[in-house]
Amino acid sequence: MLGPVFLAAARSSGIRRVVSAAPVTRAMVDRFVAGEELADCLAVVSALEQRGLRVTVDHLGEDTRDKQEAQRNRDAYLALAEALAGTGMGERAELSVKLSAFGQALPGGHDIALANVSEVVEAAAAAGTAVTLDMEDHTTVDSTLAIHAELRKRFPETGAVLQSYLFRSEDDCRALAEGGARVRLVKGAYDEPASVAFRDKREVDRAFVRCLKLLMAGEGYPMVGSHDPRMVAIAQELARRADRKPGEYEFQMLFGIREAEQQRLVAEGHRMRVYVPYGTDWYGYFMRRLAERPANVAFFLRSLVTNG
Ligand SMILES: Cc1cc2nc3c(=O)[nH]c(=O)nc-3n(C[C@H](O)[C@H](O)[C@H](O)COP(=O)(O)OP(=O)(O)OC[C@H]3O[C@@H](n4cnc5c(N)ncnc54)[C@H](O)[C@@H]3O)c2cc1C
């Protein structure tokens, strides 16, 4: 039951200072994050490409506190889009963004985030690729889906993320599947209240399957964002029933997690895209990865005690 504690800690600046300064943290961060600089990330992207993997790159940043920081995040993405254009990977290297990094939580944040992300989506299109809007906590879903709908008027390939733990997501899946959208389905990584989300893992899994059925049977492009072998197997079966060929949906997993499984899916002829985060603002992302798996939490706490 340490998961929720780590998710709360992900938003605490005091704990952030302690965790960031702990010597053991760096080695664990390196498992999940592809370095701090753009050059580090490009080296990882190139290595993944050589192994037949696609990527979606995330310049780490979230919960931006002022407009200037939002603009710096936007500029980092513009540089990233330009660098990805240089790789010639086209849609095999796309971008993932968190709208809170672009100012969504500031006063008037919806419009600020829309203006910032629009520039990034245009730059991605010029690089022959697309952007997927990550989904953050439940208070942001309406704004994020409205921005997604707005962006799709000019850039229909812009992707959205839906989280199966939210009660509302089945309806959102239905709407986006009917609208032909690219949708990454995930279980959900934030600590949500029981008033809006399933808290029981089996319920979240069952909802994932219901959502997947809607996406696979729909008109859009499903992106199956899970490391869970059961969800991967069910996705393959649902794709077969919907008569979808391997290029008509894809699997996605996070950098550093279940790499052998990623490779196995590529060898079977599936599209497999790795979510590659890089940058200095890794704290929130790292804490969510720890919270997802009790073994990660236990290992981290043991290392802190032994080394600290
Ligand atoms: C490509 C991608 C993008 C994502 N984008 C978002 C997003 O925008 N918003 C959002 O809320 N969430 C996002 N997530 C996270 C997601 O919501 C889940 O928290 C995460 O994927 C764990 O769920 P799971 O489906 O892998 O299944 P689980 O049942 O949690 O895990 C299945 C198995 O995967 C392995 N595993 C899972 N997580 C870890 C880990 N951290 N460390 C080591 N092994 C692990 C373990 O072997 C575990 O038994 C994303 C996930 C992926 C793969």
PDB file of C-alpha atoms and ligand atoms in Angstrom, residues 31-32 134-135 161 163 184 186-190 201 225-228 252-254 257-258 275 289 292-293 296, ligand 1:
ATOM      1  CA  ARG A  31      16.745   2.824 -15.578  1.00  0.00           C
ATOM      2  CA  PHE A  32      13.622   4.816 -16.500  1.00  0.00           C
ATOM      3  CA  ASP A 134      -0.461  12.535 -22.223  1.00  0.00           C
ATOM      4  CA  MET A 135      -3.300  12.439 -19.690  1.00  0.00           C
ATOM      5  CA  VAL A 161      -4.541   9.185 -23.838  1.00  0.00           C
ATOM      6  CA  GLN A 163      -7.048   5.976 -18.531  1.00  0.00           C
ATOM      7  CA  ARG A 184      -3.374   5.442 -26.310  1.00  0.00           C
ATOM      8  CA  VAL A 186      -3.439   3.076 -20.307  1.00  0.00           C
ATOM      9  CA  LYS A 187      -4.555   1.961 -16.851  1.00  0.00           C
ATOM     10  CA  GLY A 188      -3.716   5.339 -15.241  1.00  0.00           C
ATOM     11  CA  ALA A 189      -0.856   6.455 -13.001  1.00  0.00           C
ATOM     12  CA  TYR A 190      -2.274   9.088 -10.611  1.00  0.00           C
ATOM     13  CA  LYS A 201      -6.741  -3.449  -9.712  1.00  0.00           C
ATOM     14  CA  GLY A 225      -0.074   1.322 -23.530  1.00  0.00           C
ATOM     15  CA  SER A 226       0.502  -1.537 -21.111  1.00  0.00           C
ATOM     16  CA  HIS A 227       3.230  -3.913 -19.912  1.00  0.00           C
ATOM     17  CA  ASP A 228       0.649  -6.362 -18.632  1.00  0.00           C
ATOM     18  CA  GLN A 252       3.455   0.992 -26.424  1.00  0.00           C
ATOM     19  CA  MET A 253       5.641   0.472 -23.365  1.00  0.00           C
ATOM     20  CA  LEU A 254       7.824   2.696 -21.210  1.00  0.00           C
ATOM     21  CA  ILE A 257      10.325  -1.713 -18.608  1.00  0.00           C
ATOM     22  CA  ARG A 258       9.898  -5.254 -20.001  1.00  0.00           C
ATOM     23  CA  TYR A 275       7.918   6.018 -24.549  1.00  0.00           C
ATOM     24  CA  ARG A 289       7.242   4.515 -11.862  1.00  0.00           C
ATOM     25  CA  GLU A 292       3.406   1.362  -9.918  1.00  0.00           C
ATOM     26  CA  ARG A 293       5.308  -1.586  -8.580  1.00  0.00           C
ATOM     27  CA  ASN A 296      10.425  -0.933  -7.101  1.00  0.00           C
TER      28      ASN A 296
HETATM   29  C1  LIG B   1       3.504   4.185 -23.373  1.00  0.00           C
HETATM   30  C2  LIG B   1       2.847   4.533 -22.083  1.00  0.00           C
HETATM   31  C3  LIG B   1       2.384   5.823 -21.880  1.00  0.00           C
HETATM   32  C4  LIG B   1       1.723   6.143 -20.684  1.00  0.00           C
HETATM   33  N1  LIG B   1       1.125   7.365 -20.564  1.00  0.00           N
HETATM   34  C5  LIG B   1       0.367   7.614 -19.472  1.00  0.00           C
HETATM   35  C6  LIG B   1      -0.407   8.803 -19.365  1.00  0.00           C
HETATM   36  O1  LIG B   1      -0.416   9.656 -20.265  1.00  0.00           O
HETATM   37  N2  LIG B   1      -1.140   9.003 -18.236  1.00  0.00           N
HETATM   38  C7  LIG B   1      -1.183   8.087 -17.229  1.00  0.00           C
HETATM   39  O2  LIG B   1      -1.901   8.281 -16.242  1.00  0.00           O
HETATM   40  N3  LIG B   1      -0.444   6.950 -17.291  1.00  0.00           N
HETATM   41  C8  LIG B   1       0.313   6.692 -18.380  1.00  0.00           C
HETATM   42  N4  LIG B   1       1.031   5.523 -18.439  1.00  0.00           N
HETATM   43  C9  LIG B   1       1.197   4.677 -17.217  1.00  0.00           C
HETATM   44  C10 LIG B   1       0.053   3.715 -17.040  1.00  0.00           C
HETATM   45  O3  LIG B   1      -1.125   4.421 -16.692  1.00  0.00           O
HETATM   46  C11 LIG B   1       0.350   2.671 -15.965  1.00  0.00           C
HETATM   47  O4  LIG B   1       0.555   3.313 -14.731  1.00  0.00           O
HETATM   48  C12 LIG B   1       1.563   1.801 -16.234  1.00  0.00           C
HETATM   49  O5  LIG B   1       1.655   1.484 -17.595  1.00  0.00           O
HETATM   50  C13 LIG B   1       1.473   0.474 -15.429  1.00  0.00           C
HETATM   51  O6  LIG B   1       0.345  -0.257 -15.852  1.00  0.00           O
HETATM   52  P1  LIG B   1       0.431  -1.579 -16.769  1.00  0.00           P
HETATM   53  O7  LIG B   1      -0.670  -1.502 -17.775  1.00  0.00           O
HETATM   54  O8  LIG B   1       1.768  -1.708 -17.341  1.00  0.00           O
HETATM   55  O9  LIG B   1      -0.002  -2.774 -15.862  1.00  0.00           O
HETATM   56  P2  LIG B   1       0.451  -3.264 -14.406  1.00  0.00           P
HETATM   57  O10 LIG B   1      -0.558  -4.281 -14.029  1.00  0.00           O
HETATM   58  O11 LIG B   1       0.668  -2.104 -13.493  1.00  0.00           O
HETATM   59  O12 LIG B   1       1.844  -3.941 -14.667  1.00  0.00           O
HETATM   60  C14 LIG B   1       1.984  -5.134 -15.424  1.00  0.00           C
HETATM   61  C15 LIG B   1       3.422  -5.599 -15.338  1.00  0.00           C
HETATM   62  O13 LIG B   1       4.267  -4.643 -16.006  1.00  0.00           O
HETATM   63  C16 LIG B   1       5.473  -4.461 -15.301  1.00  0.00           C
HETATM   64  N5  LIG B   1       5.529  -3.067 -14.797  1.00  0.00           N
HETATM   65  C17 LIG B   1       4.526  -2.161 -14.815  1.00  0.00           C
HETATM   66  N6  LIG B   1       4.942  -0.978 -14.308  1.00  0.00           N
HETATM   67  C18 LIG B   1       6.229  -1.170 -13.942  1.00  0.00           C
HETATM   68  C19 LIG B   1       7.212  -0.303 -13.365  1.00  0.00           C
HETATM   69  N7  LIG B   1       6.962   0.958 -13.046  1.00  0.00           N
HETATM   70  N8  LIG B   1       8.442  -0.827 -13.122  1.00  0.00           N
HETATM   71  C20 LIG B   1       8.730  -2.107 -13.449  1.00  0.00           C
HETATM   72  N9  LIG B   1       7.842  -2.959 -14.014  1.00  0.00           N
HETATM   73  C21 LIG B   1       6.611  -2.497 -14.261  1.00  0.00           C
HETATM   74  C22 LIG B   1       5.470  -5.448 -14.172  1.00  0.00           C
HETATM   75  O14 LIG B   1       6.065  -6.650 -14.647  1.00  0.00           O
HETATM   76  C23 LIG B   1       3.989  -5.660 -13.925  1.00  0.00           C
HETATM   77  O15 LIG B   1       3.698  -6.874 -13.303  1.00  0.00           O
HETATM   78  C24 LIG B   1       1.639   5.172 -19.642  1.00  0.00           C
HETATM   79  C25 LIG B   1       2.121   3.892 -19.853  1.00  0.00           C
HETATM   80  C26 LIG B   1       2.699   3.550 -21.048  1.00  0.00           C
HETATM   81  C27 LIG B   1       3.168   2.156 -21.257  1.00  0.00           C
END
